[in-house]
Short mmCIF file of C-alpha atoms (C1' of nucleotides) in Angstrom, two decimals:
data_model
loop_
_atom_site.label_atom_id
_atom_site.label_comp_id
_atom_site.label_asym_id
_atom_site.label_seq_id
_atom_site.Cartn_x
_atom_site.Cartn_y
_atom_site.Cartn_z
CA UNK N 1 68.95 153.00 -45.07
CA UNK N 2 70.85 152.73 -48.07
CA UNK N 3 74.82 152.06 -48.16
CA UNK N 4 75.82 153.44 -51.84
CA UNK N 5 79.76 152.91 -50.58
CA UNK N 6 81.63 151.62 -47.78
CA UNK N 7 85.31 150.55 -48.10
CA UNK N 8 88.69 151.06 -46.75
CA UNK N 9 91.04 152.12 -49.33
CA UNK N 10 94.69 152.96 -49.52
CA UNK N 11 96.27 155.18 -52.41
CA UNK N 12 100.17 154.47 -53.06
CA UNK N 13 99.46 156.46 -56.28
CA UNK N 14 98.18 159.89 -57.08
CA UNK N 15 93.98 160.25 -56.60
CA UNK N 16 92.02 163.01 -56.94
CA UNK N 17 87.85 163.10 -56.42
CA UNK N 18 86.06 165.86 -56.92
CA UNK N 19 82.21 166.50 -56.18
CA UNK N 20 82.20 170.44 -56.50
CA UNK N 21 78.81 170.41 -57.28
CA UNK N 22 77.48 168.44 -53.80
CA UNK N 23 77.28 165.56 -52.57
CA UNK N 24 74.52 163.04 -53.03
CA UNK N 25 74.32 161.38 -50.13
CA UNK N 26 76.51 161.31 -46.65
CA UNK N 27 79.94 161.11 -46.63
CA UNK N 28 82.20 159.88 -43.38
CA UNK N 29 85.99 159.09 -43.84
CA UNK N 30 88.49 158.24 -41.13
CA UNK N 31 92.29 158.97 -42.28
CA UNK N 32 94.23 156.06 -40.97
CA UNK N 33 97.74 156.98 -42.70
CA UNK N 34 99.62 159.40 -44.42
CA UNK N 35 97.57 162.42 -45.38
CA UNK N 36 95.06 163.85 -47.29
CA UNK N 37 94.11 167.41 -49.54
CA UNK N 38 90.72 168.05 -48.50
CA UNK N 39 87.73 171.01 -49.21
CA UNK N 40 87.10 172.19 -45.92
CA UNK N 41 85.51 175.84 -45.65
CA UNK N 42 85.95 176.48 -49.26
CA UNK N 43 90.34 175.89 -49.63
CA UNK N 44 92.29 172.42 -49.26
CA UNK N 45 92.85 171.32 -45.81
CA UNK N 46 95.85 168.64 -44.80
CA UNK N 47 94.10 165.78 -43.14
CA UNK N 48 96.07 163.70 -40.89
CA UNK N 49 95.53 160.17 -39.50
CA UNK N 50 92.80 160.17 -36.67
CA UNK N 51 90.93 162.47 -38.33
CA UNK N 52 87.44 162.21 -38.61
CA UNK N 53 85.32 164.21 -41.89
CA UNK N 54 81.78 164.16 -42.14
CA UNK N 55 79.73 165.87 -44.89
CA UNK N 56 76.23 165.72 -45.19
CA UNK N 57 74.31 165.73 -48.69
CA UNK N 58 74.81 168.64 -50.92
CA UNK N 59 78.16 169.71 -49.57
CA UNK N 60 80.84 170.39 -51.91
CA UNK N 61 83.49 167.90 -51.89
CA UNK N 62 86.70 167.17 -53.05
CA UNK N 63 89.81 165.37 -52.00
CA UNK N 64 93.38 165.12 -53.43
CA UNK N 65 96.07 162.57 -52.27
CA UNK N 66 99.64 162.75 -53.18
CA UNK N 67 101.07 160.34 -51.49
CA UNK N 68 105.38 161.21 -50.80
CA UNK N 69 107.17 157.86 -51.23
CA UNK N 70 109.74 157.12 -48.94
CA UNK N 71 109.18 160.73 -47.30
CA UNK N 72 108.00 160.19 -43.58
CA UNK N 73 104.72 160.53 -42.59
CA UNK N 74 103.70 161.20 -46.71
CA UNK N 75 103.19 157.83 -47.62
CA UNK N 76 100.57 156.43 -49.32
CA UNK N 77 97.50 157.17 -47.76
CA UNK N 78 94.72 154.95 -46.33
CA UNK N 79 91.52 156.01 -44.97
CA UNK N 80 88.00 154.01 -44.23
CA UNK N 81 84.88 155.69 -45.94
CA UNK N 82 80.94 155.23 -46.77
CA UNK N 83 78.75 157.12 -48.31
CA UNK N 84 75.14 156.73 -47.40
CA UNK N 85 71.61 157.75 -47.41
CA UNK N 86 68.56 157.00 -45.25
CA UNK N 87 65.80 158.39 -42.77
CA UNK N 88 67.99 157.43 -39.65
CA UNK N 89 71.12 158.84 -41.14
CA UNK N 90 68.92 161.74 -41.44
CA UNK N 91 67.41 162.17 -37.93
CA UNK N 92 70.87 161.43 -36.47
CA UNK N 93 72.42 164.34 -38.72
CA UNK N 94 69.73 166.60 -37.26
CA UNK N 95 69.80 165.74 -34.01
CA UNK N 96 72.78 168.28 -32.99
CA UNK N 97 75.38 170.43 -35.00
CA UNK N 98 78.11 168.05 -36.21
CA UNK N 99 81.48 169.17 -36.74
CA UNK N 100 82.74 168.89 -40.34
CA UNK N 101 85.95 167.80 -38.75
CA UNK N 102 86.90 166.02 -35.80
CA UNK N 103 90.15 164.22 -34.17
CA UNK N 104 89.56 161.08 -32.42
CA UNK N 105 91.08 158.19 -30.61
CA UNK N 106 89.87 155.15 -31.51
CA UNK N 107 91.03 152.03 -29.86
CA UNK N 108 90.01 149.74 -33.05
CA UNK N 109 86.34 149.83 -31.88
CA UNK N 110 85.77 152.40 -34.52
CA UNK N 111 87.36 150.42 -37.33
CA UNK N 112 86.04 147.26 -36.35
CA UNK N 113 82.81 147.79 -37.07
CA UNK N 114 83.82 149.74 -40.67
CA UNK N 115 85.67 146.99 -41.56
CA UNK N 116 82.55 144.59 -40.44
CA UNK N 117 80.59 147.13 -42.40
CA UNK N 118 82.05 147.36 -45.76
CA UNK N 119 82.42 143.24 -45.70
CA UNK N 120 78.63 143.13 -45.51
CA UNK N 121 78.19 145.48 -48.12
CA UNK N 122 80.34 143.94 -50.10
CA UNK N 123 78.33 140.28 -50.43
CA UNK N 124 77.31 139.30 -53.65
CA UNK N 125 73.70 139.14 -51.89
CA UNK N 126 74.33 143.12 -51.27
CA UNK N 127 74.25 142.15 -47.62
CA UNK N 128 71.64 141.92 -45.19
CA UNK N 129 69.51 145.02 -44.48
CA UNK N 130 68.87 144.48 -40.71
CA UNK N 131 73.04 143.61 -40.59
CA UNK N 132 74.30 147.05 -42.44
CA UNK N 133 71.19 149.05 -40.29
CA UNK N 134 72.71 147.95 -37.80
CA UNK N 135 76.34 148.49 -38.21
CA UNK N 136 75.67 151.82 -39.79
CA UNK N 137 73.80 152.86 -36.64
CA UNK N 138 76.81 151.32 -34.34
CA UNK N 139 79.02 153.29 -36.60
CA UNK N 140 77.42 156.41 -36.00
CA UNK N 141 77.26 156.24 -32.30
CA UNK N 142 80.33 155.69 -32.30
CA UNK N 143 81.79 158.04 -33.81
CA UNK N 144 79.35 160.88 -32.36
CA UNK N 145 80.92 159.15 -29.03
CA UNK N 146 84.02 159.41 -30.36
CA UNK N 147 83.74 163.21 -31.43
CA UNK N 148 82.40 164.15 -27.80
CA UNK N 149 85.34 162.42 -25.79
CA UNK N 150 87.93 164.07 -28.06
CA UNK N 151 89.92 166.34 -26.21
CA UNK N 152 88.99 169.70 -26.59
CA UNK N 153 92.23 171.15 -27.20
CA UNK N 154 95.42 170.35 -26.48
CA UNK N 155 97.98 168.58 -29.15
CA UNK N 156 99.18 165.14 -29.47
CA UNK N 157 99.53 164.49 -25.99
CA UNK N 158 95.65 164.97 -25.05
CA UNK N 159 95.10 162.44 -27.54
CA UNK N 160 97.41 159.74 -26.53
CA UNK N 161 96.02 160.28 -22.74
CA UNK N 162 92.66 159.33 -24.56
CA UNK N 163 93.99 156.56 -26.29
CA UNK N 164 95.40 155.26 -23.02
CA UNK N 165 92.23 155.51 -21.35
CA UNK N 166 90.84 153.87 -23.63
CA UNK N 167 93.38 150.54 -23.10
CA UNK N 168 92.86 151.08 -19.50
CA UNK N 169 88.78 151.14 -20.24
CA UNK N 170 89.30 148.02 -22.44
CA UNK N 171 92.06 145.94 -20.22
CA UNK N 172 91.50 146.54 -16.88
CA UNK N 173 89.07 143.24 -15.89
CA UNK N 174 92.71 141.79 -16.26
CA UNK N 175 96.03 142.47 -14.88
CA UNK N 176 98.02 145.13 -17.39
CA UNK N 177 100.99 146.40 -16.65
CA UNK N 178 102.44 150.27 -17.30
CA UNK N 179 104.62 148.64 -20.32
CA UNK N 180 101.72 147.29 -22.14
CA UNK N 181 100.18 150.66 -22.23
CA UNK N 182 102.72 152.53 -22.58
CA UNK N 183 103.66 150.55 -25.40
CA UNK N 184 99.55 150.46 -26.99
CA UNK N 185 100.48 154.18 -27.78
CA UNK N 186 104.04 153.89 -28.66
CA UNK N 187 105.77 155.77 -25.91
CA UNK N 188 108.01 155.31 -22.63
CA UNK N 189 105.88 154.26 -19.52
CA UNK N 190 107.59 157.32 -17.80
CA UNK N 191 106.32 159.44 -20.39
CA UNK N 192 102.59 157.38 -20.36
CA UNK N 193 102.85 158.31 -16.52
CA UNK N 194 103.87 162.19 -17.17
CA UNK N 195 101.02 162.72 -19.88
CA UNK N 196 98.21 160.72 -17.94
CA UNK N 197 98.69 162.55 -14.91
CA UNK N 198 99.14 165.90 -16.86
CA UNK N 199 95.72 165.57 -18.87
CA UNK N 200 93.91 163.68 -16.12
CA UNK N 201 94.81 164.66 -12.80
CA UNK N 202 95.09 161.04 -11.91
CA UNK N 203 97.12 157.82 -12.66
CA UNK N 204 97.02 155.53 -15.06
CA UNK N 205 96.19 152.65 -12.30
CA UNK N 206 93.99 155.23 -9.98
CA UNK N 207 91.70 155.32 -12.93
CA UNK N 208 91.62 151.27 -13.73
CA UNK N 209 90.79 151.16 -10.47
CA UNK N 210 87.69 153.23 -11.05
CA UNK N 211 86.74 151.03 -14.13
CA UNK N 212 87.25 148.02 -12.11
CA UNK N 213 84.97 149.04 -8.95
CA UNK N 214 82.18 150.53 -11.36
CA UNK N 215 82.23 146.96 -12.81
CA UNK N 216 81.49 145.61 -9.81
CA UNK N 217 78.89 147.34 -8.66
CA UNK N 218 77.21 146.82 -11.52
CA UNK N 219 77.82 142.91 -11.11
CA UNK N 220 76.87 143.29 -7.39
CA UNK N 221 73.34 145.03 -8.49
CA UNK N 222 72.91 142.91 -11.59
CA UNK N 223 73.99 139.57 -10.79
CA UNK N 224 74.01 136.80 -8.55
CA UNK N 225 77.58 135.74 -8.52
CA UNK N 226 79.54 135.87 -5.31
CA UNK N 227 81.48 138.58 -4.10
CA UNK N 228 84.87 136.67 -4.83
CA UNK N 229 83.75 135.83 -8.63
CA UNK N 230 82.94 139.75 -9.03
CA UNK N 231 85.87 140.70 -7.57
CA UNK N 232 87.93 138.37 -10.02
CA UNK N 233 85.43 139.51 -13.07
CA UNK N 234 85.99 143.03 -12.31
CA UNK N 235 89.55 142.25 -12.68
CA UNK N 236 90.76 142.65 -9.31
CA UNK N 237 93.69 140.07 -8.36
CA UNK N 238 91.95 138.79 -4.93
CA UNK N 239 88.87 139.25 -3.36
CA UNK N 240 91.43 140.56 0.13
CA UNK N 241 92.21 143.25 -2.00
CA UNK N 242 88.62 144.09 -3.75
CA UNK N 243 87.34 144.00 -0.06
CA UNK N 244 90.02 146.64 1.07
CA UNK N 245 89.36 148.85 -1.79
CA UNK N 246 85.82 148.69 -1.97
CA UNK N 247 85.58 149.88 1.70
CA UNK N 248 88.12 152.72 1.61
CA UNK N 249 86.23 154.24 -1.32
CA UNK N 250 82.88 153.52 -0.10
CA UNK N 251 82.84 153.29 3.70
CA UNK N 252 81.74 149.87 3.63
CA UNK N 253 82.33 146.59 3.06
CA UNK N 254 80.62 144.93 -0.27
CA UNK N 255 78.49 142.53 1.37
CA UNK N 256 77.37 144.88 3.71
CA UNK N 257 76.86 147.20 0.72
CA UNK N 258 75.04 144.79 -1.48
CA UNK N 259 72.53 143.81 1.68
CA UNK N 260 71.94 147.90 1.95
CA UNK N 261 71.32 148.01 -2.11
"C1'" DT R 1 80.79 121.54 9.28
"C1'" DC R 2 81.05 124.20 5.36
"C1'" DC R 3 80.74 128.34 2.77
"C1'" DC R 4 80.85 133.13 2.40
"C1'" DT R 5 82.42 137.29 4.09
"C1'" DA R 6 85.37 140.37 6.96
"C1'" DT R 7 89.75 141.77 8.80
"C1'" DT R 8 94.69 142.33 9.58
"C1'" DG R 9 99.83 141.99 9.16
"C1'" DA R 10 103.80 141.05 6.39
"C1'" DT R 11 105.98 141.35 2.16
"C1'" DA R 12 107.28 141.49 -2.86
"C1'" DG R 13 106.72 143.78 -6.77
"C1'" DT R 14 105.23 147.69 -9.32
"C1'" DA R 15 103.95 152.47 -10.08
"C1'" DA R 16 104.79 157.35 -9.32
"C1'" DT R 17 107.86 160.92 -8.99
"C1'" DG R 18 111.74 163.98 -9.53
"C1'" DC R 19 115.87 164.86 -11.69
"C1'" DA R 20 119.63 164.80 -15.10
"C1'" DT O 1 113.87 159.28 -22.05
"C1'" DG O 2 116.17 156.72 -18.48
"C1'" DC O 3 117.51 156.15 -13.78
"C1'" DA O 4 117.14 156.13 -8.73
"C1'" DT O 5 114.30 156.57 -4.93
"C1'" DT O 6 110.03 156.55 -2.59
"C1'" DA O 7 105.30 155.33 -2.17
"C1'" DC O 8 101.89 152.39 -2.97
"C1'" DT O 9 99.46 148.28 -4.73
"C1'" DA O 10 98.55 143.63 -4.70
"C1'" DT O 11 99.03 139.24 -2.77
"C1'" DC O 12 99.40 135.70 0.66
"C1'" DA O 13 98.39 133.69 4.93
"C1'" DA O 14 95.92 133.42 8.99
"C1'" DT O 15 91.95 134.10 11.70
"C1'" DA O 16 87.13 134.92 12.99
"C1'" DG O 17 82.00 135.60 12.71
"C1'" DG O 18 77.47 134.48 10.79
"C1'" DG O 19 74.24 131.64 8.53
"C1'" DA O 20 72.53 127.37 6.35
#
DNA sequence: TCCCTATTGATAGTAATGCA
DNA sequence: TGCATTACTATCAATAGGGA
């Protein structure tokens, strides 16, 4: 696997790129602000922040930012980006259709590992092989993760129910509160309650309690720690209440499950 | 006797909901 | 989006059974 580019860059002046004649190795770029002027389909797209473009080798490409000054939301621009090249990029690529365009949620996952990935590459040494293999490969999955989860249609509101899954997913071995997620994605906590239940079906803490009890079991099959210490691990306040909840979903209590197992 | 687990009642605080 | 009301969650305390 070879990394030609990886980098997160930000444009607070004009930049145009263009690669009419195809690309020579894969391109992936994640807009993180402002927008973009992208060849999608043969004309210019708009790309907005959260979106995902991935172009394999020997697609056109060309971009054009023009970033708006004190405008809103046309700033300057900032995106992360590789290009790359390599027999695993290549059976990945292959492996299904992938979208040329995708919006995703990322809870900083995503652009964790891109910014771990474009410090290795950028080590004097070059960085280490097995290190950018393996972020590369992390990367990917991710994002092909990402891409599947996305909601299928649906606006802005879809996406912030994914993004506050995606706290809950991350948060809920501890106490959280409604306010700190609501807050994560920047609206009310009556309006995080509205749009959960409206993409969901279910609430915000219905589904942490899902995470948490699925954490447990796996503890309980995969672990020798007492029922107390997985009920605290698995982020529920007291093992009373782990006990209570465990048996109304599952029709038994968890040591009497965990004997059966 | 101690530890782990199971159970229940009371209660405070928080979440969900509907409405303006 | 904020507010008021209702419903529910989470916690605490107490108690009991089983096994080492």
């Amino acid at each position: 696997m070879s990394i030609v580019l990886c980098d997160y860059s930000r444009h607070e002046q004009p930049f145009q790129q263009s690669m009419r004649g195809g690309l020579e190795c894969y391109l992936f770029r994640l807009q993180i602000e402002g927008q973009a002027s992208v060849l999608l389909g043969g004309r210019m797209e708009t790309v907005l922040p959260g979106e995902l473009l991935l172009f394999p080798p020997g697609e056109a490409y060309e971009i054009d930012i023009v970033p708006g000054g004190d405008e809103p939301g046309h700033g300057a621009s900032a995106d992360y980006y590789f290009m790359a090249t390599g027999s695993w990029l290549d059976r990945w690529w292959q492996q299904e259709a992938r979208p040329r365009r995708a919006r995703i949620a990322d809870d900083g996952k995503i652009q964790g590992i891109w910014h771990q990935l474009a410090l290795e590459s950028r080590r004097l040494d070059g960085g280490s092989p097995e290190i950018l293999s393996a972020l590369l490969q992390a990367l990917c999955l991710l994002l092909e993760r990402a891409i599947r989860e996305a909601p299928a249609k649906g606006g802005p509101g879809a996406l912030l129910a994914m993004k506050l899954k995606h706290f809950v997913e991350a948060h809920a071995t501890r106490a959280f509160t409604l306010d700190e997620a609501a807050a994560h994605v920047g609206i009310s906590k009556t309006r995080a309650v509205h749009l959960f239940k409206q993409e969901t079906g279910g609430s915000i803490m219905q589904y942490a309690q899902q995470v948490r009890l699925a954490l447990a079991l796996r503890l309980m099959a995969g672990s020798q720690l007492t029922l107390e210490q997985i009920a605290d691990e698995a982020g529920f306040g007291s093992y009373t209440y782990f006990h209570r909840v465990f048996r109304e979903k599952y029709g038994v209590p968890p040591g009497a499950y965990r004997r059966r197992e």
